[in-house]
XYZ file of C-alpha atoms in Angstrom:
377
model
C -15.886 13.332 8.902
C -14.153 15.515 6.639
C -15.281 16.272 3.436
C -13.381 14.296 0.858
C -14.324 16.525 -2.470
C -11.069 18.642 -2.171
C -9.108 15.857 -1.420
C -9.984 13.554 -4.451
C -6.725 12.520 -6.128
C -4.573 14.387 -3.503
C -4.013 11.733 -0.551
C -2.465 8.818 -1.191
C -1.949 5.719 1.278
C 1.779 5.494 0.030
C 2.973 6.495 -3.238
C 6.567 4.966 -3.718
C 9.674 6.740 -5.477
C 9.567 4.883 -8.693
C 12.800 3.682 -10.724
C 15.355 4.402 -7.952
C 18.013 1.767 -8.218
C 16.161 -0.072 -11.221
C 18.196 0.111 -14.336
C 16.593 -0.681 -17.785
C 17.928 -4.076 -17.646
C 16.459 -7.615 -17.373
C 15.091 -6.124 -13.749
C 11.520 -5.348 -13.897
C 11.640 -4.492 -10.035
C 13.427 -4.955 -6.771
C 11.696 -6.003 -4.064
C 13.514 -6.094 -0.667
C 16.680 -6.587 -2.425
C 15.387 -9.383 -4.502
C 14.906 -8.776 -8.209
C 11.925 -9.535 -10.549
C 12.759 -10.401 -13.888
C 11.223 -8.960 -17.059
C 11.175 -12.363 -18.275
C 8.961 -13.668 -15.452
C 6.773 -10.723 -15.859
C 6.325 -11.581 -19.833
C 5.637 -15.291 -18.956
C 2.727 -14.361 -16.552
C 1.470 -11.772 -18.525
C 1.133 -13.910 -21.764
C -0.896 -16.341 -19.612
C -4.679 -15.657 -19.953
C -5.850 -18.164 -17.156
C -3.330 -16.174 -14.841
C -4.522 -12.777 -15.865
C -7.833 -13.802 -15.154
C -7.043 -15.353 -11.901
C -5.355 -11.949 -10.668
C -7.807 -9.664 -12.280
C -5.421 -8.909 -15.098
C -6.036 -7.389 -18.616
C -5.468 -9.552 -22.224
C -2.680 -11.779 -22.334
C 0.322 -10.950 -25.049
C 0.757 -11.956 -28.235
C 4.332 -12.919 -29.744
C 6.857 -10.148 -28.408
C 3.966 -7.540 -27.508
C 2.742 -7.627 -23.841
C -0.182 -5.275 -23.306
C 0.859 -2.483 -20.509
C -2.086 -3.139 -18.231
C -1.473 -7.112 -18.046
C 2.534 -6.508 -17.524
C 1.639 -4.493 -14.608
C -0.769 -6.757 -13.341
C 1.542 -9.460 -13.808
C 4.485 -7.359 -12.027
C 2.221 -6.218 -9.138
C 1.650 -9.865 -8.272
C 5.090 -10.870 -8.613
C 6.136 -7.850 -6.262
C 3.759 -9.255 -3.646
C 4.878 -13.213 -3.892
C 8.496 -11.685 -3.625
C 7.983 -9.578 -0.834
C 5.719 -12.435 1.285
C 8.520 -14.640 0.580
C 11.284 -12.366 1.940
C 9.183 -11.378 5.170
C 8.798 -15.212 5.570
C 12.573 -15.178 6.009
C 12.918 -12.304 8.344
C 10.732 -13.755 10.239
C 12.519 -16.715 10.581
C 9.928 -19.377 8.593
C 10.304 -21.136 5.749
C 7.934 -23.186 3.601
C 8.205 -27.240 3.123
C 7.020 -29.057 0.426
C 3.712 -30.190 1.701
C 2.481 -26.575 2.254
C 3.194 -25.943 -1.600
C 2.044 -29.078 -2.738
C -1.686 -28.337 -0.692
C -1.595 -24.858 -2.239
C -0.678 -25.867 -5.671
C -3.786 -28.388 -5.345
C -6.127 -25.360 -4.526
C -5.141 -23.304 -7.030
C -5.652 -26.219 -9.879
C -9.200 -26.005 -8.638
C -9.834 -22.545 -8.410
C -8.162 -21.054 -11.647
C -9.534 -21.410 -15.149
C -8.306 -24.196 -17.504
C -5.094 -23.589 -19.374
C -2.882 -22.054 -16.665
C 0.711 -22.492 -17.644
C 3.163 -24.590 -15.168
C 5.376 -21.527 -14.263
C 1.882 -19.546 -13.707
C 0.766 -22.342 -11.276
C 4.187 -22.284 -9.545
C 4.007 -18.691 -8.922
C 0.444 -18.650 -7.782
C 1.048 -21.641 -5.563
C 4.016 -20.138 -3.859
C 2.144 -17.095 -3.335
C -0.682 -18.665 -1.652
C 1.490 -20.774 0.521
C 3.555 -17.565 1.510
C 0.939 -15.363 2.340
C -0.939 -17.919 4.329
C 2.066 -19.141 6.480
C 3.324 -15.213 6.974
C -0.746 -14.541 7.945
C -0.419 -17.411 10.296
C 2.702 -16.101 12.097
C 1.032 -12.248 12.087
C -2.027 -13.578 13.519
C -0.360 -15.516 16.195
C 1.549 -12.658 17.488
C 1.493 -12.073 21.416
C 1.492 -8.160 21.940
C 3.659 -8.652 25.226
C 6.426 -10.271 23.096
C 9.224 -7.877 22.799
C 10.988 -9.691 19.906
C 7.791 -10.124 17.752
C 6.924 -6.461 18.527
C 10.768 -5.338 17.234
C 10.198 -7.421 14.078
C 7.249 -5.369 13.113
C 8.588 -1.914 14.076
C 11.855 -2.822 12.091
C 9.703 -4.248 9.076
C 7.856 -0.743 8.213
C 10.479 1.896 8.900
C 8.641 4.649 7.080
C 5.755 4.389 9.319
C 7.941 5.879 12.151
C 9.659 8.966 10.400
C 7.169 11.740 10.895
C 6.498 15.125 9.795
C 5.034 17.842 11.831
C 3.147 20.177 8.909
C 0.215 22.205 8.512
C -1.415 21.721 4.950
C -4.325 23.213 3.518
C -5.798 21.851 0.009
C -8.180 24.412 -1.861
C -9.889 24.566 -4.852
C -7.402 26.402 -7.507
C -9.989 29.286 -8.182
C -9.894 30.253 -4.419
C -5.946 30.102 -4.197
C -5.575 33.710 -4.413
C -7.892 34.065 -1.198
C -5.934 31.881 0.768
C -2.243 33.398 -0.473
C -3.600 36.641 0.249
C -4.406 35.861 4.123
C -0.817 33.778 4.449
C 0.573 36.975 3.111
C -0.964 38.962 5.542
C 0.297 36.805 8.617
C -2.254 34.398 9.238
C -1.707 30.924 10.235
C -2.678 28.216 8.070
C -4.835 26.755 10.797
C -6.993 30.046 10.787
C -7.035 30.512 6.963
C -9.029 27.156 6.449
C -11.958 27.999 8.475
C -12.279 31.821 6.488
C -11.908 30.484 2.972
C -14.653 28.585 1.356
C -13.822 25.392 -0.533
C -10.904 25.180 1.611
C -9.720 22.363 4.142
C -7.295 21.797 7.023
C -5.991 18.138 5.717
C -3.222 17.993 7.940
C -2.977 19.898 11.713
C 0.483 19.622 13.715
C -1.790 20.035 16.517
C -3.541 16.938 16.136
C -0.357 14.579 15.015
C 2.817 14.145 12.668
C 2.101 12.337 9.358
C 4.515 9.513 8.093
C 6.244 11.358 5.743
C 6.412 8.596 2.914
C 2.467 8.365 3.231
C 2.291 12.059 1.680
C 1.632 12.391 -2.211
C 4.564 12.187 -4.075
C 4.718 15.489 -5.477
C 3.721 17.132 -2.075
C 6.338 14.867 -0.144
C 8.996 15.821 -2.465
C 8.410 19.824 -1.440
C 7.894 19.185 2.166
C 10.712 17.590 2.425
C 12.719 20.384 0.777
C 11.303 22.753 3.152
C 13.233 23.873 6.383
C 11.041 23.971 9.840
C 10.346 27.434 10.337
C 10.730 28.331 6.626
C 7.597 30.543 5.154
C 4.706 28.683 3.899
C 4.739 26.888 0.551
C 2.412 26.385 -2.088
C 1.892 23.848 -4.992
C -0.976 23.015 -7.573
C -1.759 19.364 -7.832
C -3.799 17.831 -10.580
C -6.439 15.505 -8.992
C -9.363 13.694 -10.576
C -11.727 16.646 -9.178
C -9.403 19.140 -11.433
C -6.389 21.385 -10.207
C -5.996 21.744 -6.467
C -3.673 24.016 -4.599
C -2.033 22.962 -1.478
C -0.418 25.735 1.107
C 1.994 23.846 3.562
C 3.980 24.851 6.523
C 6.491 22.660 8.585
C 6.901 22.544 12.095
C 9.324 20.077 12.666
C 10.345 16.533 12.232
C 10.713 13.471 14.411
C 11.448 9.539 14.341
C 9.397 7.707 16.794
C 11.749 5.304 18.665
C 11.038 2.010 19.260
C 10.277 2.338 22.985
C 8.022 5.754 22.253
C 4.771 5.484 23.747
C 3.262 6.355 20.313
C 5.163 3.678 18.637
C 3.960 1.148 20.933
C 0.136 2.526 20.868
C 0.429 1.871 16.790
C 2.265 -1.546 17.302
C -0.779 -2.696 19.322
C -3.126 -1.429 16.883
C -1.240 -3.548 14.271
C -1.669 -6.712 16.263
C -5.025 -5.994 16.721
C -5.681 -5.564 13.358
C -3.667 -8.870 12.151
C -6.103 -10.537 14.776
C -9.454 -9.201 13.343
C -8.353 -10.255 10.112
C -10.927 -12.618 8.184
C -8.053 -15.051 7.170
C -4.135 -15.262 7.317
C -3.652 -14.296 3.959
C -5.846 -10.938 4.551
C -3.474 -10.132 7.503
C -0.799 -10.793 5.170
C -1.887 -8.753 2.554
C -2.766 -5.850 5.006
C 0.958 -6.051 6.276
C 2.663 -5.993 2.912
C 0.805 -2.986 1.933
C 2.436 -1.178 4.900
C 5.931 -2.448 4.101
C 5.824 -2.015 0.391
C 6.314 1.825 0.446
C 9.793 0.895 1.564
C 10.405 -2.426 -0.281
C 9.927 -1.782 -3.860
C 11.850 0.003 -6.874
C 10.009 -0.318 -9.943
C 11.648 0.295 -13.381
C 10.219 3.124 -15.046
C 9.154 1.532 -18.375
C 6.531 -0.461 -16.614
C 5.107 2.359 -14.504
C 5.008 3.599 -10.885
C 4.187 1.551 -7.725
C 1.189 3.129 -5.660
C -1.313 1.950 -3.246
C -4.161 1.817 -5.661
C -8.167 2.626 -4.999
C -8.890 -0.774 -3.894
C -6.535 -0.361 -1.006
C -3.904 -2.887 -2.440
C -0.236 -2.568 -3.952
C -0.337 -1.971 -7.689
C 1.998 -0.781 -10.684
C -0.010 2.277 -12.191
C 0.752 3.360 -15.506
C 3.862 5.871 -15.884
C 2.635 9.697 -15.782
C -0.732 8.608 -14.370
C -3.330 10.687 -12.398
C -2.846 10.565 -8.751
C -5.218 7.991 -6.916
C -7.501 9.156 -4.778
C -7.757 7.964 -0.809
C -10.680 5.786 -0.741
C -9.355 2.577 0.074
C -9.528 -0.591 2.231
C -5.829 -1.711 3.272
C -7.610 -5.061 4.348
C -8.313 -6.409 1.016
C -5.702 -8.762 -0.857
C -5.100 -8.446 -4.302
C -4.714 -11.938 -5.942
C -8.199 -13.413 -6.285
C -6.777 -17.189 -6.001
C -7.638 -18.308 -2.219
C -5.435 -20.559 0.010
C -6.588 -23.912 0.772
C -9.173 -24.694 3.428
C -8.418 -25.229 6.868
C -9.035 -28.924 7.815
C -12.681 -29.446 8.473
C -14.268 -26.881 6.336
C -14.446 -28.723 3.309
C -15.905 -25.513 1.298
C -12.886 -24.056 -0.127
C -12.821 -21.034 1.675
C -10.921 -19.666 4.857
C -11.467 -18.531 8.378
C -14.571 -16.231 7.923
C -13.934 -15.153 4.177
C -16.576 -15.602 1.722
C -14.328 -16.139 -1.371
C -16.039 -18.648 -3.695
C -15.515 -19.442 -7.310
C -18.227 -18.292 -9.868
C -19.561 -21.750 -10.502
C -18.437 -21.925 -13.733
C -14.875 -22.948 -13.773
C -13.659 -19.267 -14.243
C -11.778 -16.999 -11.679
C -12.652 -17.298 -8.122
C -14.408 -14.131 -6.365
C -11.962 -12.044 -4.206
C -12.002 -11.934 -0.336
C -14.992 -10.750 1.865
C -16.618 -7.158 2.052
C -14.321 -4.104 2.975
C -13.632 -2.581 5.932
C -15.110 0.964 6.183
C -12.548 3.730 7.119
C -12.643 7.472 6.633
C -11.417 8.481 3.444
C -9.526 11.658 4.776
C -7.776 9.901 7.689
C -4.289 9.856 7.927
C -3.211 6.475 6.823
C -1.608 5.113 9.969
C -2.069 1.620 10.954
């Protein structure tokens, strides 16, 4: 396993270009073409019981809404909107009984005082993610129509950049620059300069372009294949890190490509291994949200956070390090228990309330993954 020290704060699962197409109007975000209103975000961010349920901050008072509370509410509402949009894309809809069951479950789990609007939003989310997760976990890997829906739902996974990237501590960047200037290839330099690391090797695989860190992605996208090596210094949680990069080519994986089919198969396996349907839905939403969201810049920037779930981070904040688990779900409200369990939990999840009527504990333990691995399915 490669050391993650140089990569702290460098690699993201999916840093999304913020604010594209979102004006400073009454839209807090646009998700798969559907607007999320600032009024909804303000209402949720002013509900203390709701914020406790989703792990948010303190509620707003009067006309003032704390930034962390607004971002927590917006993060939730983006996921809820995306889940409902995905349901429609998969040809599904929610009937009243499913929503009513979800509402009853939410009422049992959240602290007292939850507002009616917040209750409706939480119930809608629980119902939508449960239904979407049930559909994903039932996918037949031999069904071409289902596989095509998966392929079309996450387009950024198939746009790849074949690039060599070295990360090195800033104080050793001059050593790398000297070797590169003498004609040495990045792959060779990585083994000769201490505190340097070959982050991406085009001989191993081409990486999803959208899953490169934002600043690095922009520079790599501007670089013509075959052009001289470029470099940039990026602020990370471990301090400044200099990256050197070379682009060898770009590719778009077609639906029938062998590599595409392998990854689609991996996705189906991942859904089947989920502890519960909402967990499968959460994993899928984290994959598609990079293509799905534009955020009003006054709220912040959309990222996949350290816990492996989608969130809206503070504007101009530090880069988030890649130490994540894509299996986790953000909201901590659990769906109704399957018939016969009677314990308020779902298939394999050990989520329970805290025993005092407070916010429920989230899903079960995360799945360990290599923190330096390229974040593909």
